[in-house]
mmCIF file of C-alpha atoms and ligand atoms in Angstrom:
data_model
loop_
_atom_site.group_PDB
_atom_site.id
_atom_site.type_symbol
_atom_site.label_atom_id
_atom_site.label_comp_id
_atom_site.label_asym_id
_atom_site.label_seq_id
_atom_site.Cartn_x
_atom_site.Cartn_y
_atom_site.Cartn_z
ATOM 1 C CA UNK A 1 -15.516 -50.939 1.956
ATOM 2 C CA UNK A 2 -15.639 -52.044 -1.673
ATOM 3 C CA UNK A 3 -12.446 -54.009 -2.275
ATOM 4 C CA UNK A 4 -11.103 -55.335 -5.608
ATOM 5 C CA UNK A 5 -9.275 -58.565 -4.786
ATOM 6 C CA UNK A 6 -6.769 -59.645 -7.452
ATOM 7 C CA UNK A 7 -5.071 -63.009 -8.163
ATOM 8 C CA UNK A 8 -7.776 -64.943 -6.383
ATOM 9 C CA UNK A 9 -8.138 -68.702 -6.500
ATOM 10 C CA UNK A 10 -10.983 -70.773 -5.054
ATOM 11 C CA UNK A 11 -9.046 -71.252 -1.817
ATOM 12 C CA UNK A 12 -8.550 -67.476 -1.370
ATOM 13 C CA UNK A 13 -12.268 -66.868 -1.796
ATOM 14 C CA UNK A 14 -13.168 -69.620 0.652
ATOM 15 C CA UNK A 15 -11.032 -68.175 3.455
ATOM 16 C CA UNK A 16 -11.779 -64.507 2.672
ATOM 17 C CA UNK A 17 -15.544 -65.143 2.532
ATOM 18 C CA UNK A 18 -15.380 -66.917 5.892
ATOM 19 C CA UNK A 19 -13.434 -64.026 7.462
ATOM 20 C CA UNK A 20 -15.794 -61.511 5.844
ATOM 21 C CA UNK A 21 -18.809 -62.926 7.684
ATOM 22 C CA UNK A 22 -17.598 -60.797 10.615
ATOM 23 C CA UNK A 23 -16.244 -57.879 8.587
ATOM 24 C CA UNK A 24 -18.995 -57.442 5.907
ATOM 25 C CA UNK A 25 -16.977 -55.685 3.233
ATOM 26 C CA UNK A 26 -17.926 -55.872 -0.435
ATOM 27 C CA UNK A 27 -15.291 -58.103 -2.033
ATOM 28 C CA UNK A 28 -15.010 -58.118 -5.841
ATOM 29 C CA UNK A 29 -12.913 -61.119 -6.855
ATOM 30 C CA UNK A 30 -10.710 -61.100 -9.941
ATOM 31 C CA UNK A 31 -8.722 -64.148 -11.030
ATOM 32 C CA UNK A 32 -6.377 -62.001 -13.093
ATOM 33 C CA UNK A 33 -3.166 -60.522 -11.738
ATOM 34 C CA UNK A 34 -3.042 -56.775 -11.180
ATOM 35 C CA UNK A 35 -0.714 -55.293 -13.805
ATOM 36 C CA UNK A 36 -0.612 -52.137 -15.924
ATOM 37 C CA UNK A 37 -2.875 -54.001 -18.402
ATOM 38 C CA UNK A 38 -5.549 -54.905 -15.852
ATOM 39 C CA UNK A 39 -5.481 -51.839 -13.598
ATOM 40 C CA UNK A 40 -8.579 -50.329 -15.251
ATOM 41 C CA UNK A 41 -10.522 -52.887 -13.151
ATOM 42 C CA UNK A 42 -9.941 -50.753 -10.051
ATOM 43 C CA UNK A 43 -12.626 -48.224 -11.056
ATOM 44 C CA UNK A 44 -15.258 -47.679 -8.396
ATOM 45 C CA UNK A 45 -13.542 -49.421 -5.490
ATOM 46 C CA UNK A 46 -12.174 -48.033 -2.223
ATOM 47 C CA UNK A 47 -9.337 -50.502 -1.766
ATOM 48 C CA UNK A 48 -7.262 -52.928 -3.833
ATOM 49 C CA UNK A 49 -6.070 -56.247 -2.441
ATOM 50 C CA UNK A 50 -3.139 -58.108 -4.034
ATOM 51 C CA UNK A 51 -0.873 -61.137 -3.658
ATOM 52 C CA UNK A 52 2.853 -61.697 -4.234
ATOM 53 C CA UNK A 53 2.957 -61.788 -8.028
ATOM 54 C CA UNK A 54 0.758 -58.778 -8.662
ATOM 55 C CA UNK A 55 2.857 -55.968 -9.995
ATOM 56 C CA UNK A 56 2.084 -52.785 -8.104
ATOM 57 C CA UNK A 57 4.387 -50.388 -9.909
ATOM 58 C CA UNK A 58 4.094 -46.647 -10.425
ATOM 59 C CA UNK A 59 1.736 -46.939 -13.419
ATOM 60 C CA UNK A 60 -0.649 -49.197 -11.499
ATOM 61 C CA UNK A 61 -0.520 -46.961 -8.418
ATOM 62 C CA UNK A 62 -1.248 -43.898 -10.548
ATOM 63 C CA UNK A 63 -4.301 -45.658 -12.007
ATOM 64 C CA UNK A 64 -5.394 -46.485 -8.472
ATOM 65 C CA UNK A 65 -4.946 -42.899 -7.304
ATOM 66 C CA UNK A 66 -6.894 -41.561 -10.303
ATOM 67 C CA UNK A 67 -9.724 -43.980 -9.450
ATOM 68 C CA UNK A 68 -9.766 -42.617 -5.880
ATOM 69 C CA UNK A 69 -8.311 -45.745 -4.247
ATOM 70 C CA UNK A 70 -6.771 -44.864 -0.896
ATOM 71 C CA UNK A 71 -5.738 -48.283 0.402
ATOM 72 C CA UNK A 72 -3.543 -51.081 -0.977
ATOM 73 C CA UNK A 73 -3.982 -54.301 0.979
ATOM 74 C CA UNK A 74 -1.267 -56.955 0.645
ATOM 75 C CA UNK A 75 -2.214 -60.558 1.419
ATOM 76 C CA UNK A 76 1.475 -61.211 2.059
ATOM 77 C CA UNK A 77 4.285 -60.325 4.440
ATOM 78 C CA UNK A 78 6.726 -59.428 1.621
ATOM 79 C CA UNK A 79 6.232 -56.079 -0.132
ATOM 80 C CA UNK A 80 9.000 -56.127 -2.758
ATOM 81 C CA UNK A 81 6.324 -56.074 -5.522
ATOM 82 C CA UNK A 82 5.129 -52.591 -4.512
ATOM 83 C CA UNK A 83 6.681 -49.251 -5.461
ATOM 84 C CA UNK A 84 6.484 -47.830 -1.938
ATOM 85 C CA UNK A 85 7.888 -44.448 -2.951
ATOM 86 C CA UNK A 86 5.151 -43.988 -5.556
ATOM 87 C CA UNK A 87 2.496 -45.163 -3.074
ATOM 88 C CA UNK A 88 3.744 -42.643 -0.527
ATOM 89 C CA UNK A 89 3.832 -39.807 -3.118
ATOM 90 C CA UNK A 90 0.274 -40.692 -4.187
ATOM 91 C CA UNK A 91 -0.903 -40.901 -0.549
ATOM 92 C CA UNK A 92 -2.010 -44.511 -0.876
ATOM 93 C CA UNK A 93 -1.704 -46.378 2.424
ATOM 94 C CA UNK A 94 -0.126 -49.827 2.087
ATOM 95 C CA UNK A 95 -0.948 -52.537 4.624
ATOM 96 C CA UNK A 96 0.203 -56.147 4.857
ATOM 97 C CA UNK A 97 -0.019 -59.346 6.880
ATOM 98 C CA UNK A 98 3.248 -59.197 8.838
ATOM 99 C CA UNK A 99 2.994 -62.720 10.243
ATOM 100 C CA UNK A 100 0.461 -65.381 9.361
ATOM 101 C CA UNK A 101 2.365 -68.547 10.028
ATOM 102 C CA UNK A 102 6.135 -68.582 10.209
ATOM 103 C CA UNK A 103 5.655 -72.304 10.919
ATOM 104 C CA UNK A 104 4.154 -72.901 7.477
ATOM 105 C CA UNK A 105 7.231 -71.613 5.625
ATOM 106 C CA UNK A 106 9.792 -72.998 8.087
ATOM 107 C CA UNK A 107 8.203 -76.459 7.917
ATOM 108 C CA UNK A 108 8.131 -76.337 4.115
ATOM 109 C CA UNK A 109 11.821 -75.432 4.159
ATOM 110 C CA UNK A 110 12.463 -78.498 6.292
ATOM 111 C CA UNK A 111 10.397 -80.622 3.880
ATOM 112 C CA UNK A 112 12.618 -79.486 0.997
ATOM 113 C CA UNK A 113 15.796 -80.266 2.955
ATOM 114 C CA UNK A 114 14.718 -83.754 3.976
ATOM 115 C CA UNK A 115 13.241 -84.632 0.582
ATOM 116 C CA UNK A 116 16.358 -83.434 -1.268
ATOM 117 C CA UNK A 117 18.807 -85.095 1.095
ATOM 118 C CA UNK A 118 17.093 -88.498 0.951
ATOM 119 C CA UNK A 119 16.018 -88.078 -2.709
ATOM 120 C CA UNK A 120 12.362 -88.693 -1.848
ATOM 121 C CA UNK A 121 11.247 -87.122 -5.149
ATOM 122 C CA UNK A 122 13.260 -89.731 -7.058
ATOM 123 C CA UNK A 123 12.487 -92.639 -4.732
ATOM 124 C CA UNK A 124 8.745 -92.024 -5.102
ATOM 125 C CA UNK A 125 8.928 -92.404 -8.863
ATOM 126 C CA UNK A 126 11.304 -95.374 -8.733
ATOM 127 C CA UNK A 127 9.124 -97.414 -6.408
ATOM 128 C CA UNK A 128 6.063 -96.763 -8.579
ATOM 129 C CA UNK A 129 8.091 -98.249 -11.467
ATOM 130 C CA UNK A 130 9.055 -101.195 -9.208
ATOM 131 C CA UNK A 131 12.667 -100.048 -9.290
ATOM 132 C CA UNK A 132 13.912 -100.706 -5.771
ATOM 133 C CA UNK A 133 17.612 -100.020 -6.440
ATOM 134 C CA UNK A 134 19.239 -97.572 -4.033
ATOM 135 C CA UNK A 135 22.024 -96.238 -6.299
ATOM 136 C CA UNK A 136 21.802 -92.467 -6.493
ATOM 137 C CA UNK A 137 19.698 -92.166 -3.328
ATOM 138 C CA UNK A 138 22.570 -91.803 -0.847
ATOM 139 C CA UNK A 139 22.000 -89.034 1.689
ATOM 140 C CA UNK A 140 23.745 -87.719 4.803
ATOM 141 C CA UNK A 141 22.828 -87.449 8.490
ATOM 142 C CA UNK A 142 21.421 -83.982 9.104
ATOM 143 C CA UNK A 143 22.481 -84.420 12.725
ATOM 144 C CA UNK A 144 25.746 -82.596 13.420
ATOM 145 C CA UNK A 145 25.739 -80.598 10.178
ATOM 146 C CA UNK A 146 26.257 -76.827 10.065
ATOM 147 C CA UNK A 147 23.201 -74.898 8.899
ATOM 148 C CA UNK A 148 23.501 -71.261 7.804
ATOM 149 C CA UNK A 149 20.361 -69.156 8.269
ATOM 150 C CA UNK A 150 20.359 -65.914 6.276
ATOM 151 C CA UNK A 151 17.712 -63.698 7.867
ATOM 152 C CA UNK A 152 16.739 -64.682 11.404
ATOM 153 C CA UNK A 153 13.370 -62.946 11.623
ATOM 154 C CA UNK A 154 10.107 -64.762 12.300
ATOM 155 C CA UNK A 155 10.552 -67.575 9.771
ATOM 156 C CA UNK A 156 14.322 -67.849 10.275
ATOM 157 C CA UNK A 157 13.767 -68.209 14.028
ATOM 158 C CA UNK A 158 11.227 -71.026 13.682
ATOM 159 C CA UNK A 159 13.474 -72.701 11.133
ATOM 160 C CA UNK A 160 16.461 -72.396 13.512
ATOM 161 C CA UNK A 161 14.420 -74.041 16.265
ATOM 162 C CA UNK A 162 13.543 -76.944 13.954
ATOM 163 C CA UNK A 163 17.155 -77.442 12.922
ATOM 164 C CA UNK A 164 18.393 -77.195 16.513
ATOM 165 C CA UNK A 165 16.025 -80.100 17.214
ATOM 166 C CA UNK A 166 17.929 -82.100 14.605
ATOM 167 C CA UNK A 167 21.187 -81.469 16.491
ATOM 168 C CA UNK A 168 22.675 -79.087 13.935
ATOM 169 C CA UNK A 169 25.233 -76.367 14.510
ATOM 170 C CA UNK A 170 23.535 -73.069 13.635
ATOM 171 C CA UNK A 171 25.141 -70.024 12.017
ATOM 172 C CA UNK A 172 23.126 -66.870 11.468
ATOM 173 C CA UNK A 173 23.529 -63.723 9.444
ATOM 174 C CA UNK A 174 21.195 -60.786 9.974
ATOM 175 C CA UNK A 175 21.836 -57.033 10.329
ATOM 176 C CA UNK A 176 19.514 -57.287 13.362
ATOM 177 C CA UNK A 177 20.498 -60.374 15.368
ATOM 178 C CA UNK A 178 17.768 -61.550 17.722
ATOM 179 C CA UNK A 179 18.027 -62.887 21.257
ATOM 180 C CA UNK A 180 15.627 -65.787 20.695
ATOM 181 C CA UNK A 181 17.972 -67.184 18.057
ATOM 182 C CA UNK A 182 21.001 -66.628 20.277
ATOM 183 C CA UNK A 183 19.215 -68.588 23.017
ATOM 184 C CA UNK A 184 18.669 -71.405 20.494
ATOM 185 C CA UNK A 185 22.419 -71.506 19.968
ATOM 186 C CA UNK A 186 22.602 -69.542 16.719
ATOM 187 C CA UNK A 187 26.092 -68.120 16.363
ATOM 188 C CA UNK A 188 25.985 -64.833 14.421
ATOM 189 C CA UNK A 189 28.820 -64.536 11.895
ATOM 190 C CA UNK A 190 29.604 -62.486 8.794
ATOM 191 C CA UNK A 191 27.987 -63.652 5.578
ATOM 192 C CA UNK A 192 31.285 -64.862 4.072
ATOM 193 C CA UNK A 193 31.944 -67.093 7.074
ATOM 194 C CA UNK A 194 28.399 -68.462 6.936
ATOM 195 C CA UNK A 195 28.915 -69.311 3.263
ATOM 196 C CA UNK A 196 32.266 -70.965 3.927
ATOM 197 C CA UNK A 197 31.219 -73.111 6.902
ATOM 198 C CA UNK A 198 27.644 -74.222 6.188
ATOM 199 C CA UNK A 199 26.629 -77.612 4.791
ATOM 200 C CA UNK A 200 23.084 -76.293 4.323
ATOM 201 C CA UNK A 201 22.250 -72.633 3.612
ATOM 202 C CA UNK A 202 18.664 -71.438 3.907
ATOM 203 C CA UNK A 203 17.468 -67.973 2.884
ATOM 204 C CA UNK A 204 14.894 -66.176 5.026
ATOM 205 C CA UNK A 205 15.618 -62.483 4.421
ATOM 206 C CA UNK A 206 13.312 -60.136 2.492
ATOM 207 C CA UNK A 207 14.048 -59.093 -1.084
ATOM 208 C CA UNK A 208 15.483 -55.571 -0.958
ATOM 209 C CA UNK A 209 17.991 -53.736 -3.167
ATOM 210 C CA UNK A 210 20.673 -55.034 -0.725
ATOM 211 C CA UNK A 211 19.607 -58.684 -0.942
ATOM 212 C CA UNK A 212 18.953 -58.905 -4.710
ATOM 213 C CA UNK A 213 21.352 -61.579 -6.018
ATOM 214 C CA UNK A 214 22.868 -61.994 -2.552
ATOM 215 C CA UNK A 215 23.665 -65.497 -3.795
ATOM 216 C CA UNK A 216 25.866 -64.858 -6.813
ATOM 217 C CA UNK A 217 29.005 -66.135 -8.539
ATOM 218 C CA UNK A 218 31.320 -64.789 -5.817
ATOM 219 C CA UNK A 219 29.310 -66.030 -2.840
ATOM 220 C CA UNK A 220 28.841 -69.441 -4.479
ATOM 221 C CA UNK A 221 32.618 -69.704 -4.987
ATOM 222 C CA UNK A 222 33.060 -69.389 -1.195
ATOM 223 C CA UNK A 223 30.658 -72.197 -0.351
ATOM 224 C CA UNK A 224 31.573 -75.765 0.487
ATOM 225 C CA UNK A 225 31.718 -78.164 -2.449
ATOM 226 C CA UNK A 226 28.344 -79.952 -2.485
ATOM 227 C CA UNK A 227 26.499 -77.391 -0.320
ATOM 228 C CA UNK A 228 22.716 -77.652 -0.088
ATOM 229 C CA UNK A 229 21.054 -74.312 -0.908
ATOM 230 C CA UNK A 230 17.404 -73.652 -0.040
ATOM 231 C CA UNK A 231 15.407 -70.568 -1.007
ATOM 232 C CA UNK A 232 11.875 -70.204 0.318
ATOM 233 C CA UNK A 233 12.115 -66.420 0.578
ATOM 234 C CA UNK A 234 12.043 -64.512 -2.727
ATOM 235 C CA UNK A 235 13.426 -65.700 -6.073
ATOM 236 C CA UNK A 236 15.598 -62.716 -6.915
ATOM 237 C CA UNK A 237 17.732 -63.166 -3.794
ATOM 238 C CA UNK A 238 19.430 -65.830 -5.894
ATOM 239 C CA UNK A 239 21.135 -65.223 -9.249
ATOM 240 C CA UNK A 240 19.656 -68.245 -11.004
ATOM 241 C CA UNK A 241 22.154 -68.274 -13.871
ATOM 242 C CA UNK A 242 25.069 -68.355 -11.405
ATOM 243 C CA UNK A 243 23.334 -71.167 -9.532
ATOM 244 C CA UNK A 244 23.038 -73.217 -12.727
ATOM 245 C CA UNK A 245 26.800 -72.875 -13.292
ATOM 246 C CA UNK A 246 27.392 -73.976 -9.670
ATOM 247 C CA UNK A 247 25.072 -76.973 -10.114
ATOM 248 C CA UNK A 248 26.965 -78.023 -13.240
ATOM 249 C CA UNK A 249 30.326 -77.812 -11.435
ATOM 250 C CA UNK A 250 29.030 -79.662 -8.355
ATOM 251 C CA UNK A 251 29.638 -76.669 -6.059
ATOM 252 C CA UNK A 252 25.941 -76.866 -5.235
ATOM 253 C CA UNK A 253 25.150 -80.463 -4.299
ATOM 254 C CA UNK A 254 21.419 -79.909 -4.104
ATOM 255 C CA UNK A 255 19.049 -77.021 -4.556
ATOM 256 C CA UNK A 256 15.572 -76.537 -3.110
ATOM 257 C CA UNK A 257 13.464 -73.651 -4.357
ATOM 258 C CA UNK A 258 9.975 -72.534 -3.457
ATOM 259 C CA UNK A 259 10.484 -69.217 -5.257
ATOM 260 C CA UNK A 260 12.050 -68.206 -8.556
ATOM 261 C CA UNK A 261 13.069 -64.792 -9.818
ATOM 262 C CA UNK A 262 10.791 -64.955 -12.871
ATOM 263 C CA UNK A 263 7.999 -66.884 -11.163
ATOM 264 C CA UNK A 264 5.254 -64.353 -11.942
ATOM 265 C CA UNK A 265 4.657 -65.850 -15.410
ATOM 266 C CA UNK A 266 4.689 -69.437 -14.130
ATOM 267 C CA UNK A 267 3.594 -70.053 -10.580
ATOM 268 C CA UNK A 268 0.044 -70.496 -9.302
ATOM 269 C CA UNK A 269 -1.204 -71.603 -12.772
ATOM 270 C CA UNK A 270 -1.673 -75.012 -14.418
ATOM 271 C CA UNK A 271 0.642 -74.781 -17.436
ATOM 272 C CA UNK A 272 0.828 -78.542 -18.027
ATOM 273 C CA UNK A 273 -0.420 -78.167 -21.625
ATOM 274 C CA UNK A 274 1.978 -75.349 -22.473
ATOM 275 C CA UNK A 275 5.566 -75.098 -23.638
ATOM 276 C CA UNK A 276 7.676 -73.306 -21.028
ATOM 277 C CA UNK A 277 9.327 -70.331 -22.710
ATOM 278 C CA UNK A 278 11.711 -69.589 -19.831
ATOM 279 C CA UNK A 279 14.910 -71.475 -20.759
ATOM 280 C CA UNK A 280 16.590 -70.800 -17.405
ATOM 281 C CA UNK A 281 13.702 -72.363 -15.498
ATOM 282 C CA UNK A 282 13.540 -75.240 -18.002
ATOM 283 C CA UNK A 283 17.257 -75.908 -17.408
ATOM 284 C CA UNK A 284 16.701 -76.016 -13.630
ATOM 285 C CA UNK A 285 14.082 -78.721 -14.133
ATOM 286 C CA UNK A 286 16.650 -80.994 -15.813
ATOM 287 C CA UNK A 287 18.843 -81.462 -12.711
ATOM 288 C CA UNK A 288 18.138 -84.575 -10.611
ATOM 289 C CA UNK A 289 19.345 -82.744 -7.485
ATOM 290 C CA UNK A 290 16.975 -79.769 -7.827
ATOM 291 C CA UNK A 291 13.572 -79.779 -6.168
ATOM 292 C CA UNK A 292 11.219 -76.925 -6.989
ATOM 293 C CA UNK A 293 7.822 -76.173 -5.507
ATOM 294 C CA UNK A 294 5.645 -73.363 -6.837
ATOM 295 C CA UNK A 295 5.586 -70.860 -3.965
ATOM 296 C CA UNK A 296 3.574 -73.047 -1.609
ATOM 297 C CA UNK A 297 5.525 -72.397 1.586
ATOM 298 C CA UNK A 298 2.652 -70.309 2.968
ATOM 299 C CA UNK A 299 -0.021 -72.790 1.899
ATOM 300 C CA UNK A 300 -1.464 -74.232 5.093
ATOM 301 C CA UNK A 301 -5.026 -73.916 6.434
ATOM 302 C CA UNK A 302 -3.778 -71.979 9.434
ATOM 303 C CA UNK A 303 -1.852 -69.508 7.281
ATOM 304 C CA UNK A 304 -4.741 -68.934 4.847
ATOM 305 C CA UNK A 305 -7.121 -68.305 7.747
ATOM 306 C CA UNK A 306 -4.688 -65.831 9.340
ATOM 307 C CA UNK A 307 -4.044 -64.086 6.008
ATOM 308 C CA UNK A 308 -7.784 -63.644 5.398
ATOM 309 C CA UNK A 309 -8.516 -62.442 8.926
ATOM 310 C CA UNK A 310 -5.614 -59.948 9.105
ATOM 311 C CA UNK A 311 -6.373 -58.700 5.586
ATOM 312 C CA UNK A 312 -9.948 -57.843 6.517
ATOM 313 C CA UNK A 313 -8.983 -56.513 9.953
ATOM 314 C CA UNK A 314 -6.602 -54.123 8.173
ATOM 315 C CA UNK A 315 -9.413 -52.967 5.848
ATOM 316 C CA UNK A 316 -11.835 -52.479 8.743
ATOM 317 C CA UNK A 317 -9.319 -50.485 10.798
ATOM 318 C CA UNK A 318 -8.634 -48.198 7.831
ATOM 319 C CA UNK A 319 -12.369 -47.801 7.073
ATOM 320 C CA UNK A 320 -13.075 -46.865 10.692
ATOM 321 C CA UNK A 321 -10.247 -44.308 10.757
ATOM 322 C CA UNK A 322 -8.230 -46.271 13.299
ATOM 323 C CA UNK A 323 -4.460 -46.583 12.978
ATOM 324 C CA UNK A 324 -4.083 -50.130 14.246
ATOM 325 C CA UNK A 325 -3.567 -51.618 10.784
ATOM 326 C CA UNK A 326 -0.240 -53.149 9.722
ATOM 327 C CA UNK A 327 1.212 -50.398 7.589
ATOM 328 C CA UNK A 328 4.196 -50.829 5.279
ATOM 329 C CA UNK A 329 6.302 -47.676 5.440
ATOM 330 C CA UNK A 330 8.986 -46.439 3.082
ATOM 331 C CA UNK A 331 11.609 -46.932 5.816
ATOM 332 C CA UNK A 332 10.857 -50.658 5.999
ATOM 333 C CA UNK A 333 12.125 -51.056 2.430
ATOM 334 C CA UNK A 334 15.476 -49.596 3.444
ATOM 335 C CA UNK A 335 16.254 -52.236 6.098
ATOM 336 C CA UNK A 336 19.202 -54.428 5.306
HETATM 337 P P1 LIG B 1 10.869 -60.951 9.062
HETATM 338 O O1 LIG B 1 10.734 -59.521 8.709
HETATM 339 O O2 LIG B 1 10.325 -61.438 10.373
HETATM 340 O O3 LIG B 1 12.405 -61.393 9.004
HETATM 341 C C1 LIG B 1 13.284 -61.016 7.981
HETATM 342 C C2 LIG B 1 14.671 -60.906 8.592
HETATM 343 O O4 LIG B 1 15.595 -60.651 7.535
HETATM 344 C C3 LIG B 1 14.805 -59.758 9.606
HETATM 345 O O5 LIG B 1 15.344 -60.233 10.818
HETATM 346 C C4 LIG B 1 15.742 -58.776 8.918
HETATM 347 O O6 LIG B 1 16.585 -58.060 9.823
HETATM 348 C C5 LIG B 1 16.541 -59.728 8.036
HETATM 349 N N1 LIG B 1 17.268 -59.062 6.959
HETATM 350 C C6 LIG B 1 17.009 -57.885 6.359
HETATM 351 N N2 LIG B 1 17.971 -57.602 5.461
HETATM 352 C C7 LIG B 1 18.849 -58.636 5.505
HETATM 353 C C8 LIG B 1 20.073 -58.917 4.821
HETATM 354 N N3 LIG B 1 20.579 -58.058 3.941
HETATM 355 N N4 LIG B 1 20.711 -60.064 5.106
HETATM 356 C C9 LIG B 1 20.209 -60.928 6.036
HETATM 357 N N5 LIG B 1 19.078 -60.698 6.720
HETATM 358 C C10 LIG B 1 18.398 -59.581 6.447
HETATM 359 O O7 LIG B 1 10.205 -61.753 7.858
HETATM 360 P P2 LIG B 1 9.681 -63.257 7.846
HETATM 361 O O8 LIG B 1 8.235 -63.280 8.208
HETATM 362 O O9 LIG B 1 10.618 -64.119 8.592
HETATM 363 O O10 LIG B 1 9.765 -63.590 6.280
HETATM 364 C C11 LIG B 1 11.007 -63.637 5.607
HETATM 365 C C12 LIG B 1 10.757 -63.669 4.126
HETATM 366 O O11 LIG B 1 10.136 -64.920 3.782
HETATM 367 C C13 LIG B 1 9.758 -62.616 3.610
HETATM 368 O O12 LIG B 1 10.401 -61.384 3.352
HETATM 369 C C14 LIG B 1 9.258 -63.251 2.345
HETATM 370 O O13 LIG B 1 10.061 -62.823 1.276
HETATM 371 C C15 LIG B 1 9.449 -64.741 2.557
HETATM 372 N N6 LIG B 1 8.173 -65.464 2.629
HETATM 373 C C16 LIG B 1 7.984 -66.531 1.793
HETATM 374 C C17 LIG B 1 6.803 -67.240 1.824
HETATM 375 C C18 LIG B 1 6.563 -68.436 0.957
HETATM 376 O O14 LIG B 1 5.403 -68.853 0.781
HETATM 377 N N7 LIG B 1 7.591 -69.053 0.387
HETATM 378 C C19 LIG B 1 5.706 -66.836 2.707
HETATM 379 C C20 LIG B 1 6.043 -65.751 3.603
HETATM 380 C C21 LIG B 1 7.223 -65.076 3.541
#
């Protein structure tokens, strides 16, 4: 199949080309994001392949349908950036990579927790300046702390296993509790109780209409003073403005983000010569107890290889008329 691949970096091409040695599709790489402004590029292709910050709304899907595109291939597990209703109406099949490495994201979550708690981001800079003072670097033992896991699917389960290894008490919230987590000692509770009891709260649920701004002024007010909040899931699960208020009051003691609700205009690009226009994001960068990474949770060799292989396996299955691709259905968006 002829596939237009959007939002590609050198590393995407490297892993996709390697996977394509078996699959032999024609891959047309575009560095640009897919948006209503760039969707004319889909002329003459059979399938369109996108990443998390491509915007696959109704206008883009209509352009795809008019160009005869039948398949939308997501190089991600999350599908909140796709108008699934429009895709279904236009008879465009949507496929994704349901699991490529839950370890990659869970381990990155742990990296954020440990770095924030022991102020590694500050210590690194201090030592380079030959400032060996410890004031401001005080942390806590993770051992024995209560960790709230919101969303105990694939990533939440691996994360729970890591935290159980640290000797933490585990609380979980998920409309679909899973037995593996229960066996790890995760105690399922209501969301309010999780907010009230946890020293560390980590978000691993998908972004859906139900989870948008799940962390908001009211939920923050329930949390322990000085709670550590970590979001490696999707930015809009957190109301960033409410979080800034909670950081200023000390309700949030430290914040680790790998995702941000307005990340599409920022992440994955080198903007070091530019003035950031997003004042909310700029404010977040001023806090010493905030650590932000630019959506790199997935970024391991193993994950990129799995993403590339599943992406092309999905395309091949569709091209050969088989049904064993990983389809995203309208019902999946209603979970939660
Ligand atoms: P998954 O589908 O295995 O697990 C998601 C879990 O969230 C499910 O158990 C589901 O029942 C639960 N859930 C649904 N609605 C909920 C709600 N209202 N409250 C609490 N839980 C709810 O997905 P997986 O693979 O664990 O990924 C989780 C999320 O991580 C993805 O949706 C994606 O947004 C994010 N992600 C981030 C990456 C990164 O690079 N930072 C990379 C990959 C995924």
